[in-house]
Coordinates of C-alpha atoms and ligand atoms in Angstrom, one line a residue:
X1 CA 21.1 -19.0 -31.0
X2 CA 22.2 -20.8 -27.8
X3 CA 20.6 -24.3 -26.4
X4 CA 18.8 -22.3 -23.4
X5 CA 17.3 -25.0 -22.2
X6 CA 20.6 -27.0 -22.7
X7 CA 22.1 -24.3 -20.4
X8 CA 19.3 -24.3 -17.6
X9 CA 19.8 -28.0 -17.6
X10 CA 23.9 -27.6 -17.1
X11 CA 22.7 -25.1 -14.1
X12 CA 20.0 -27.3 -12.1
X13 CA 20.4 -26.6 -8.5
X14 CA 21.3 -22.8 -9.1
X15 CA 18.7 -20.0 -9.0
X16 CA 17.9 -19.3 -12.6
X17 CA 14.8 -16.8 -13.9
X18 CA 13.3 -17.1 -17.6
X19 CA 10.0 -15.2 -17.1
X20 CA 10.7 -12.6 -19.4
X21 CA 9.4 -9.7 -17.5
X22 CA 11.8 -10.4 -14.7
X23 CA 14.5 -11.1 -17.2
X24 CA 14.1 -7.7 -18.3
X25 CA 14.0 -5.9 -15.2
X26 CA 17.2 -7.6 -14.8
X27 CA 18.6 -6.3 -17.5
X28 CA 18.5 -3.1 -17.5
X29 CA 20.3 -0.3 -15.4
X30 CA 20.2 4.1 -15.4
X31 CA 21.2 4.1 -19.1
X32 CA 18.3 6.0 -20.0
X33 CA 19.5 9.5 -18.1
X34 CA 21.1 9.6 -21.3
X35 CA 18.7 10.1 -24.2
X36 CA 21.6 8.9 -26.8
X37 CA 21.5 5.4 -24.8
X38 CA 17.9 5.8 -24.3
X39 CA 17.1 5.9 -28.2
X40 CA 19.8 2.9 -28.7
X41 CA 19.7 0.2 -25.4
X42 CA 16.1 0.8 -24.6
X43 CA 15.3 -2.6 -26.5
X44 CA 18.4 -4.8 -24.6
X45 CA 17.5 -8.0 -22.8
X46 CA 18.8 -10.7 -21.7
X47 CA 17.9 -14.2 -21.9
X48 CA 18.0 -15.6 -18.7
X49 CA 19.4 -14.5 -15.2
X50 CA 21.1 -16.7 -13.2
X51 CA 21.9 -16.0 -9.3
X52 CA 24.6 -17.2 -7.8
X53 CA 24.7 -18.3 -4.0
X54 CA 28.7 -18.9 -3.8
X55 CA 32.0 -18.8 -5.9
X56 CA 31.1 -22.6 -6.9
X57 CA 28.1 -21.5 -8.2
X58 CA 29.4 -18.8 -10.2
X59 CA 32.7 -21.2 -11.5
X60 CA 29.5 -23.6 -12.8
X61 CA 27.5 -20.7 -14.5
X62 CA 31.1 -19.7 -16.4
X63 CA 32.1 -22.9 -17.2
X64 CA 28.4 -23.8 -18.8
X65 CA 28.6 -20.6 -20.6
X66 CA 31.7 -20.8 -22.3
X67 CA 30.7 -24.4 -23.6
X68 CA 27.9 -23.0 -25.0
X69 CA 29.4 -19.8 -26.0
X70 CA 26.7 -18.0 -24.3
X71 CA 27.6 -14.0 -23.4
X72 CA 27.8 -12.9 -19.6
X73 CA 26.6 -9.8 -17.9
X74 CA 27.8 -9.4 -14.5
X75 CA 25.0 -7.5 -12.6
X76 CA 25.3 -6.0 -9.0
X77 CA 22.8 -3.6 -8.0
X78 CA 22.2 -2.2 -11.6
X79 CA 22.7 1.6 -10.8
X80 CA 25.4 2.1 -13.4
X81 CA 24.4 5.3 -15.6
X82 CA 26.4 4.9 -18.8
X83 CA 24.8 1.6 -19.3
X84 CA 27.7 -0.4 -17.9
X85 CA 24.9 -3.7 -16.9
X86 CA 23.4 -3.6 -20.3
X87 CA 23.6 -6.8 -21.8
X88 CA 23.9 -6.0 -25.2
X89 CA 24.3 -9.1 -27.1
X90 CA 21.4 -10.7 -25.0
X91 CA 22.7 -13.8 -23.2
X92 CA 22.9 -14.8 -19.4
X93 CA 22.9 -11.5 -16.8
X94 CA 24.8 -13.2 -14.0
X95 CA 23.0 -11.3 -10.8
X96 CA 25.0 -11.0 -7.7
X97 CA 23.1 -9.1 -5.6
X98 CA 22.9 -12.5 -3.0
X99 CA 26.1 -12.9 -2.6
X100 CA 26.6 -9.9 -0.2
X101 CA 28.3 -10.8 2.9
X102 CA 30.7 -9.4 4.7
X103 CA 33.3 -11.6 5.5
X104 CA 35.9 -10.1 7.7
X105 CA 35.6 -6.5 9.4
X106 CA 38.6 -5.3 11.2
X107 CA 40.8 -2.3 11.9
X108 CA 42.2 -1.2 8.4
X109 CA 40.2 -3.2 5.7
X110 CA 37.0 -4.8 5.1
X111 CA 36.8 -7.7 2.8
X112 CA 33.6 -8.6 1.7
X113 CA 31.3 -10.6 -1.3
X114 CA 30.8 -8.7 -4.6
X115 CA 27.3 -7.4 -3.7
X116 CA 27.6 -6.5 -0.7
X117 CA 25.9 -3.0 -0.6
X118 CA 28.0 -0.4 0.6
X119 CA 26.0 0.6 3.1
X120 CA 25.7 -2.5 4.8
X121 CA 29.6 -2.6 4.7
X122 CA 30.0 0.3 6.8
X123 CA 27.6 -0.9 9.3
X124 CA 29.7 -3.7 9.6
X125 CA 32.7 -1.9 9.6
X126 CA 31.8 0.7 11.8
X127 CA 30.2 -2.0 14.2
X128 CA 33.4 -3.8 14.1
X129 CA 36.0 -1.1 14.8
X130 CA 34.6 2.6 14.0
X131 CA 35.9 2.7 10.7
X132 CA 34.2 3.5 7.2
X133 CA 35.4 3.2 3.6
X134 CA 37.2 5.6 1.7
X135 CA 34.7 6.4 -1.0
X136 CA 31.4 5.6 -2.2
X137 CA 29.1 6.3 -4.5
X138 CA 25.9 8.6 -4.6
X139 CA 24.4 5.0 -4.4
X140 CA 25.9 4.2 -0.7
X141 CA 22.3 2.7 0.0
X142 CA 21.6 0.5 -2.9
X143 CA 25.2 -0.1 -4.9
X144 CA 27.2 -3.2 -4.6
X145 CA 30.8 -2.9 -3.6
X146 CA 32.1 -5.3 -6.8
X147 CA 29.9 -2.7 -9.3
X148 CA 31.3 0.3 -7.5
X149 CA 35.1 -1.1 -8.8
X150 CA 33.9 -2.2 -12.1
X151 CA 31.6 0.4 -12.5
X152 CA 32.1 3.3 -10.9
X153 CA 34.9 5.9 -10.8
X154 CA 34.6 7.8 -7.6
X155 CA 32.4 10.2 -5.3
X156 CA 31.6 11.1 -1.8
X157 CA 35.4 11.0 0.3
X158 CA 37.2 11.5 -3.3
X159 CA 38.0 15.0 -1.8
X160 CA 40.1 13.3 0.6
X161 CA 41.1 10.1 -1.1
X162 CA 41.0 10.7 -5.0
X163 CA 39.2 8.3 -7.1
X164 CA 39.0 4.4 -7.0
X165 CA 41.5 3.8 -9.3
X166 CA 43.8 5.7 -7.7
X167 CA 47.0 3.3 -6.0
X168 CA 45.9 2.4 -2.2
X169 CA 42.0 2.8 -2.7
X170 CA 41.1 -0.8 -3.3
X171 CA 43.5 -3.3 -1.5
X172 CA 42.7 -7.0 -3.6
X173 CA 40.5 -8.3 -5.7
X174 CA 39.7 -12.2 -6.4
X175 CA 38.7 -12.4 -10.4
X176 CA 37.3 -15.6 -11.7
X177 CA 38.3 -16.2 -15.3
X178 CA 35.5 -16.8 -18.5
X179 CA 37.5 -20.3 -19.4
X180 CA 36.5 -24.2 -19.6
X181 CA 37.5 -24.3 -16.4
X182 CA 37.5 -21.1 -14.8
X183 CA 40.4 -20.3 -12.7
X184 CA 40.2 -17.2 -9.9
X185 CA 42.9 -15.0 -9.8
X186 CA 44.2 -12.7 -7.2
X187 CA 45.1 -9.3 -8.4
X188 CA 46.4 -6.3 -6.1
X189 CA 48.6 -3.5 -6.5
X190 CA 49.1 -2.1 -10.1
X191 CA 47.3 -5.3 -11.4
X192 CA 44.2 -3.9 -10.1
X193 CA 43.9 -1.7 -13.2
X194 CA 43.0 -4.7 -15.0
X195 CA 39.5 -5.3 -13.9
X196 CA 39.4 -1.5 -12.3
X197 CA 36.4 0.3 -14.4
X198 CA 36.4 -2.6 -16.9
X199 CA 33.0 -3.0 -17.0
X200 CA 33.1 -6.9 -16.2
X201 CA 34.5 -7.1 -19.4
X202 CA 37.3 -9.5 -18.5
X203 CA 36.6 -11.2 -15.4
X204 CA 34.1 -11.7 -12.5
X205 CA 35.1 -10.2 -9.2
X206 CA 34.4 -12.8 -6.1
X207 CA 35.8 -11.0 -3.3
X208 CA 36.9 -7.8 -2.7
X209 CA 39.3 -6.2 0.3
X210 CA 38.9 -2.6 0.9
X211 CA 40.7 -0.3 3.0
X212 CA 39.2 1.9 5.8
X213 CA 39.5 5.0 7.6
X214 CA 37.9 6.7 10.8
X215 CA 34.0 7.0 10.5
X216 CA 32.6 10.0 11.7
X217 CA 28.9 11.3 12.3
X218 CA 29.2 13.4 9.4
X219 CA 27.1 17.0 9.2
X220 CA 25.5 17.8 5.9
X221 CA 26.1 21.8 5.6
X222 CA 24.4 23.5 2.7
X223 CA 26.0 27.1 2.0
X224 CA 24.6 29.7 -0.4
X225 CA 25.9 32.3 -2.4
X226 CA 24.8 35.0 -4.8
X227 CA 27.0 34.4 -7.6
X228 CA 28.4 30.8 -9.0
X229 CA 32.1 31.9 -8.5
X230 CA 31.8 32.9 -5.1
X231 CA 30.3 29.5 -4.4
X232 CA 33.0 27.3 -7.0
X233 CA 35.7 29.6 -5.0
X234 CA 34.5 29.1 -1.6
X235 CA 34.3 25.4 -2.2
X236 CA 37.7 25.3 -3.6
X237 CA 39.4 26.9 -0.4
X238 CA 37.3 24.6 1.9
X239 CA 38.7 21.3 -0.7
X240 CA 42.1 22.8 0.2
X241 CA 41.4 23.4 3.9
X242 CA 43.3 20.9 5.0
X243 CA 42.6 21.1 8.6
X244 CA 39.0 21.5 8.4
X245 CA 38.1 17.1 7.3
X246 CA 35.4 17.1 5.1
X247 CA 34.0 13.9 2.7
X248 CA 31.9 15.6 0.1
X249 CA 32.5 18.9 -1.4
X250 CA 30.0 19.9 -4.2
X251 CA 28.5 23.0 -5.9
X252 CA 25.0 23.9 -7.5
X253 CA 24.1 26.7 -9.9
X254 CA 21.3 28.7 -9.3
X255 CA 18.6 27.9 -10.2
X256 CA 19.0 24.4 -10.0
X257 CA 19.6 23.8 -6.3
X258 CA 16.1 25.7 -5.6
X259 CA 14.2 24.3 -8.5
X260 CA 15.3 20.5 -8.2
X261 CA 16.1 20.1 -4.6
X262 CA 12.7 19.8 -3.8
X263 CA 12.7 18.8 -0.5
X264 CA 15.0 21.5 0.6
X265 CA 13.6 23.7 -1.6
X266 CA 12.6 26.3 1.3
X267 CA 16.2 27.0 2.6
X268 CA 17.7 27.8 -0.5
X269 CA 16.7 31.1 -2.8
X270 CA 16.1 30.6 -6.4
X271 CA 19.0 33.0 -7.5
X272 CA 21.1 31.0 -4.8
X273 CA 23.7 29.0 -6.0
X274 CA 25.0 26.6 -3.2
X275 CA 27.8 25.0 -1.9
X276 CA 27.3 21.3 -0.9
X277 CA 29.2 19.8 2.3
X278 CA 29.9 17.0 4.9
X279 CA 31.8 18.1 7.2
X280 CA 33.3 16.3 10.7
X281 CA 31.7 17.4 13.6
X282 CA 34.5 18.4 15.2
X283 CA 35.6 20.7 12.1
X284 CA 31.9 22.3 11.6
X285 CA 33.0 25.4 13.8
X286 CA 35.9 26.1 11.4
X287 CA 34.1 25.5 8.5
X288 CA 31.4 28.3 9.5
X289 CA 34.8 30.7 10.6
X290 CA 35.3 29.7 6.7
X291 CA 31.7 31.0 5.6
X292 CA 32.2 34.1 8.0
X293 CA 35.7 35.0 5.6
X294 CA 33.5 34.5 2.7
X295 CA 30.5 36.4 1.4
X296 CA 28.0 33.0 2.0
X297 CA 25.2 32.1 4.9
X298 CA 25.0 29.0 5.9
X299 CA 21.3 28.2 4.7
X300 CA 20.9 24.3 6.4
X301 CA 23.1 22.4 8.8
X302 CA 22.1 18.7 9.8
X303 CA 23.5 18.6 13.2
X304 CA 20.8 21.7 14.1
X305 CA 18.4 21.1 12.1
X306 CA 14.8 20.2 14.0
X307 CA 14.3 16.4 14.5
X308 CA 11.7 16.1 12.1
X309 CA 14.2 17.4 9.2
X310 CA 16.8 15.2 10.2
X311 CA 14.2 12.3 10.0
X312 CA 13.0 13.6 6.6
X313 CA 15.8 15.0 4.4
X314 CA 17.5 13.3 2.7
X315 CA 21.2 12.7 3.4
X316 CA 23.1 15.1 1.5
X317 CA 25.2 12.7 -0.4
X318 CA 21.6 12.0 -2.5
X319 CA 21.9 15.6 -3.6
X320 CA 25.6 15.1 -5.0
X321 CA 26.9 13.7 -7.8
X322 CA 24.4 11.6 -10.2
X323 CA 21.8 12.6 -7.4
X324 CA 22.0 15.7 -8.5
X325 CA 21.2 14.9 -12.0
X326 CA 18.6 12.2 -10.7
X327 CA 16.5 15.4 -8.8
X328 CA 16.6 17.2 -11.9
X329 CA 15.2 14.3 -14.2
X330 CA 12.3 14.1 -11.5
X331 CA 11.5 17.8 -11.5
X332 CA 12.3 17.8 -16.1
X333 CA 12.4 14.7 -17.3
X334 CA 14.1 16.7 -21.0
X335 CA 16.9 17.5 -18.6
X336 CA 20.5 15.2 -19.5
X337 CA 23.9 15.8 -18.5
X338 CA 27.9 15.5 -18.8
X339 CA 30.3 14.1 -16.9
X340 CA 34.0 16.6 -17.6
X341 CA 36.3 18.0 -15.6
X342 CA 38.1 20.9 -14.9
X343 CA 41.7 20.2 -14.7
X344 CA 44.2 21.4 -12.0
X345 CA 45.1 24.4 -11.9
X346 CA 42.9 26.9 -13.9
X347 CA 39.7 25.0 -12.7
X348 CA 38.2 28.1 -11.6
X349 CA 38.3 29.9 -14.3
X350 CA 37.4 27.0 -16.5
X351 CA 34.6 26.9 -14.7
X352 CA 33.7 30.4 -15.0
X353 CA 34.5 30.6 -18.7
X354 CA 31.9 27.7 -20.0
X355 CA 29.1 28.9 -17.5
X356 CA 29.7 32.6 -19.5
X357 CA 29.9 30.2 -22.3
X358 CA 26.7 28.2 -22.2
X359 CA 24.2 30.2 -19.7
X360 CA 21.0 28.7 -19.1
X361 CA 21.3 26.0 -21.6
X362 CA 24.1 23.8 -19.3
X363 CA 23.9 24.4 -15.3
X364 CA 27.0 23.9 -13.1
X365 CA 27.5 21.5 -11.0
X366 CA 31.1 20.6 -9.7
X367 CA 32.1 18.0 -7.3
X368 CA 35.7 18.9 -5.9
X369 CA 38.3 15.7 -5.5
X370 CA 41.8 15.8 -5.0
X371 CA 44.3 14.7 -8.3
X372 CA 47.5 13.5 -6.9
X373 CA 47.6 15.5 -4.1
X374 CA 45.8 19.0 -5.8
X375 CA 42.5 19.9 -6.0
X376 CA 40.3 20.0 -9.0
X377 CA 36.9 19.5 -10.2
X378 CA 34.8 16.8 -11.9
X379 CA 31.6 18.9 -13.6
X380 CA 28.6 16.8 -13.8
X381 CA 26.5 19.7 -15.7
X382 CA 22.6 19.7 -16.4
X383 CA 21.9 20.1 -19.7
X384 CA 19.0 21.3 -21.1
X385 CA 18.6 18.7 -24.0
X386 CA 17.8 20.1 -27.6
X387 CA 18.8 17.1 -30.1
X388 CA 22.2 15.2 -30.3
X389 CA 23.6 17.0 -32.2
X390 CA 23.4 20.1 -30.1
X391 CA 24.8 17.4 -26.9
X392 CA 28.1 16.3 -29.2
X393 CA 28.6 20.2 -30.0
X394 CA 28.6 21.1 -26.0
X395 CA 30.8 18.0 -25.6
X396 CA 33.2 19.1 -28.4
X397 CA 33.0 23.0 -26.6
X398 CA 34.1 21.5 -23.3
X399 CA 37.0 19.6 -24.8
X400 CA 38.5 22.5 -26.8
X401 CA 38.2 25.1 -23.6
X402 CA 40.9 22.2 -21.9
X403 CA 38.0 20.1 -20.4
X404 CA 37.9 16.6 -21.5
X405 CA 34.5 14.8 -21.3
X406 CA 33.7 11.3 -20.0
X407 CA 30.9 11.1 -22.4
X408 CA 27.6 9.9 -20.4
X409 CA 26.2 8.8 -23.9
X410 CA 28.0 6.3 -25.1
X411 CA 28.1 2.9 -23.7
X412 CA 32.2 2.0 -24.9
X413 CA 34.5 1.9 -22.1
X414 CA 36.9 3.6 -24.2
X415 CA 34.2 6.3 -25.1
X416 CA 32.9 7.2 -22.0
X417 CA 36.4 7.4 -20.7
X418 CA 39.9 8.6 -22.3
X419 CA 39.1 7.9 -25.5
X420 CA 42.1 5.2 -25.9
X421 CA 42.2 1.8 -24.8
X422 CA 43.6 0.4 -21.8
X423 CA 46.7 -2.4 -22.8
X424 CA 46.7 -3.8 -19.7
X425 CA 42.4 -4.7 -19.6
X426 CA 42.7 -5.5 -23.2
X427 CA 45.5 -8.0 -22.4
X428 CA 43.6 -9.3 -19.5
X429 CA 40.6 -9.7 -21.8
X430 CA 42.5 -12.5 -24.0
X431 CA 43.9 -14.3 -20.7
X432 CA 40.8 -13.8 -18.9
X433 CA 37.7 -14.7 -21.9
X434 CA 39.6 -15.6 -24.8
X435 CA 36.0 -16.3 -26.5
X436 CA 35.7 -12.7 -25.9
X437 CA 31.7 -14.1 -23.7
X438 CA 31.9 -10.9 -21.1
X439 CA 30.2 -7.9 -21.5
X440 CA 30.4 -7.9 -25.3
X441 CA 30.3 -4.9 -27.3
X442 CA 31.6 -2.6 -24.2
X443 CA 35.8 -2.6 -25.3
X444 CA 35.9 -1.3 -28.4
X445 CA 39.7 -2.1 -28.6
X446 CA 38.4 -5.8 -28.0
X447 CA 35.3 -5.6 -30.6
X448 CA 37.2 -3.4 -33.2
X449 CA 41.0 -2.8 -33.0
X450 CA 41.0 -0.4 -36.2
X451 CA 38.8 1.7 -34.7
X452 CA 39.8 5.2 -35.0
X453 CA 39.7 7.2 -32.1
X454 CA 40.8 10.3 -33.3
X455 CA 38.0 10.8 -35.7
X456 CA 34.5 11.9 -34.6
X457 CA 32.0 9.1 -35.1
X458 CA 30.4 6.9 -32.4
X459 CA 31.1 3.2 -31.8
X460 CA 28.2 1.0 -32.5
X461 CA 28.1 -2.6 -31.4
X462 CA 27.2 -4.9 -34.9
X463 CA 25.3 -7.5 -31.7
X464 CA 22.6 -4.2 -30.9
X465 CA 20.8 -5.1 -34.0
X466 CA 20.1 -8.9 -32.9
Ligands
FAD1 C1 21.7 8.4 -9.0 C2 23.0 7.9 -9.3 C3 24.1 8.4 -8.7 C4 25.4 7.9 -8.9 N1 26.5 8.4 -8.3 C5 27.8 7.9 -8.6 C6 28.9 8.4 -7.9 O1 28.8 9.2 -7.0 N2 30.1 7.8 -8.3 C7 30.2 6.8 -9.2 O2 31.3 6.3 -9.4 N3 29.2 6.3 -9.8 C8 27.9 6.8 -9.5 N4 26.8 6.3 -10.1 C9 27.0 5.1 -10.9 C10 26.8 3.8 -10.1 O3 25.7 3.9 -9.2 C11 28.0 3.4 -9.3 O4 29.1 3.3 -10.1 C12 27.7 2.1 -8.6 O5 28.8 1.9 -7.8 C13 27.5 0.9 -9.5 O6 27.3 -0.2 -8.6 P1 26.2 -1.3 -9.0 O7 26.3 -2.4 -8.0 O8 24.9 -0.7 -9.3 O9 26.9 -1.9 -10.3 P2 26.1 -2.3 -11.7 O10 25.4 -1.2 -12.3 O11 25.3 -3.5 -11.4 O12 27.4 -2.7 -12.5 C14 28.3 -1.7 -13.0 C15 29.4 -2.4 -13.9 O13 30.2 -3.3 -13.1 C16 30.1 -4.6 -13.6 N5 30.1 -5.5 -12.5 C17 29.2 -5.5 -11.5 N6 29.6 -6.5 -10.6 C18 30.7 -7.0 -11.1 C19 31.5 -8.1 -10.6 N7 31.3 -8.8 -9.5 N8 32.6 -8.4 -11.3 C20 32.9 -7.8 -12.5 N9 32.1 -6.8 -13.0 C21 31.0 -6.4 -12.3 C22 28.8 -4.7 -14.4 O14 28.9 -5.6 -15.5 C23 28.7 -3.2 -15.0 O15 29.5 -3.1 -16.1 C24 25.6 6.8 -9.9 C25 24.4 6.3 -10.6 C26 23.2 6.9 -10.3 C27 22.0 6.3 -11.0

């Protein structure tokens, strides 16, 4: 067990919290949409959080740490669903929601503190020069730019820009190193991969420089459909449309979008199932000439809806992605999902083949994004949860019809993603935190090189049963 007090001493002068309700809140994120990580994280705590003000701060917090050989969980806003923020072998949870400024807004790029929220970034942005980011999350009004990166993958504008890992999509990044005396790296073009979806596994991000594009008042533009296909194929051509500049293209099974989208619940049928849009405003007159050519009615459109919806609905990026999922938890709380997609260029009828497949039991939801310059679709199904067992059998299903499955229910970055590990983070792991004090127990390939991959059992981090 570490000196704590040792450490709070090493850390006088920086915001620390020990008050062990507070210290849990702290350490916990949206691992428990998935009842696997439910039934195994739900006991995970920290033991202190410290909260940084400025890199000097966060070089002291490192440095006392590694003495000590204390473990560090960076923490932005905490919205991470496949428990990503979880600090599973206890130690400090280094919270950097205060350190959220943006620095420098200008035509092109944005470069701004690791928790800035991403909202407050395109404020800035927009304020600065009418520009936007890319991408962001479902979370645009509570996630922090630096746990989008390490965190996230993708979402609203990936239609148009692909996801964050993709080249071009995050400009630099300044990394602090987990050493005796940290060092901070800058790391751009393919060395962004390193830290890239790494969890905060082998370094901290200080700064980050994102690249813009033109913002736009966008319209929210809900479209319904009798049957799934015509929806999933009326999406697909308005993905493709390339003339017609949209930011979020999404679909919803019926019954879903009637029964969880409560607070739209009157536009939309319950045999409806929807497709989900933001549109330019300048393009909204060819996107309904799109509707026209298809056999859909537009049910809701933001730029004529009555003042009092426009004030009260919410944005329709809250009913995409995890959103969606979120809605349905509130309406069923025995409701999980899956994270899969539907590769390029049989999507369609992948997506048509495991609705026939499952029925009921797993509701579509797709969110279209373009894949080197083609459009596809992530699924981000609702499942109707029956036991584990039942949840790895619909995972293997997916994965022999040609869908691979980022697996919401395991907390391994390797696990929830490609099932391989990534050289190039591992590699920066032992240059990075050669005590191996970041994030513990969420590289498998760091934790447990002979693990196999091939084979079907689950990682399980020996620290979870501190
Ligand atoms: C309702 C809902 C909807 C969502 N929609 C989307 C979506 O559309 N697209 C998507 O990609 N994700 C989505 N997510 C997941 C999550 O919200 C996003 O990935 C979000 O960007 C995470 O940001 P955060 O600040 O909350 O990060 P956290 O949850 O605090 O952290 C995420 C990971 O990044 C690490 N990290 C955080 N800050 C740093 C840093 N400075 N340096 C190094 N590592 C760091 C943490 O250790 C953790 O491993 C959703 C989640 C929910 C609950």
């Amino acid at each position: 067990m570490a000196d704590l007090d040792g450490l709070a001493a090493d850390l006088e002068g920086i915001a620390i919290e020990t008050h062990p309700s507070l210290v849990k809140q702290k350490s916990r994120d949206f691992f428990w949409y998935s009842p696997v990580l439910k039934r195994q994280l739900d006991h995970v705590c920290g033991d202190l959080v410290a909260s940084p003000k400025s890199e000097e701060e966060v070089a002291r917090i490192l440095a006392a740490c590694h003495a000590r050989d204390v473990p560090v969980t960076v923490r932005g806003a905490g919205t991470g669903n496949y428990g990503q923020a979880m600090p599973l072998a206890g130690g400090l949870v280094l919270d950097l929601a205060g350190m959220n400024a943006v620095k420098r807004a200008g035509p092109g790029s944005v470069v701004a503190e690791p928790g800035a929220i991403l909202a407050d970034i395109d404020r800035a942005t927009k304020a600065a020069c009418g520009q936007e980011l890319r991408m962001h999350p479902s979370t645009y009004r509570t996630a922090s730019i630096a746990g989008f990166i390490a965190g996230g993958s993708g979402g609203v504008g990936s239609v148009r820009w692909g996801g964050l890992r993709d080249l071009g999509n995050v400009a630099r990044v300044e990394v602090m190193t987990m050493e005796a005396e940290p060092r901070k790296l800058t790391l751009t073009g393919e060395d962004l991969h390193k830290v890239s979806h790494a969890y905060g596994t082998n370094g901290v991000i200080t700064e980050v420089e994102m690249p813009l594009t033109a913002a736009h008042d966008w319209v929210d533009v809900i479209v319904g459909f009798d049957a799934l296909t015509l929806a999933a194929a009326f999406a697909d051509g308005v993905a493709r449309h390339d003339g017609i500049l949209t930011k979020e293209v999404g679909v919803v099974a019926a019954p879903a979008a009637h029964d969880y989208f409560l607070r739209h619940q009157r536009y939309i049928a319950h045999d409806q199932s929807v497709a989900l849009i933001m549109v330019a405003p300048f393009a909204v007159d060819a996107l309904v000439s799109l509707v026209a050519r298809s056999r859909g009615a537009v049910l809701y459109r933001s730029d004529t809806a009555s003042e009092s919806d426009r004030r009260e609905l919410p944005p329709l990026y809250e009913l995409s992605w995890n959103h969606t999922t979120l809605r349905a938890l509130r309406v069923d709380p025995t409701i999980t999902y899956l994270q899969s997609l539907y590769p390029y260029p049989n999507h369609l009828a992948k997506v048509a083949a495991i609705a026939d497949v499952f029925g009921d039991e797993v509701m579509t939801h797709l969110e279209f994004v373009r894949f080197d310059g083609v459009i596809a679709c992530f699924g981000l199904a609702l499942v109707r949860y029956s036991s584990e067992e039942r949840l790895d059998e619909i995972v293997r299903i997916h994965e022999e019809m040609g869908c691979p499955v980022f697996n919401p229910h395991r907390y391994t970055l390797e696990e929830g993603g490609m099932k391989q590990s990534d050289s190039a983070q591992l590699a920066f792991k032992r240059e990075a935190d050669p005590k191996g004090l970041l994030n513990p127990g969420k590289m498998i390939a760091w934790e447990d090189p002979a693990f196999d991959f091939a084979g079907r059992q689950t990682y399980l981090f020996p620290g979870l049963s501190r």
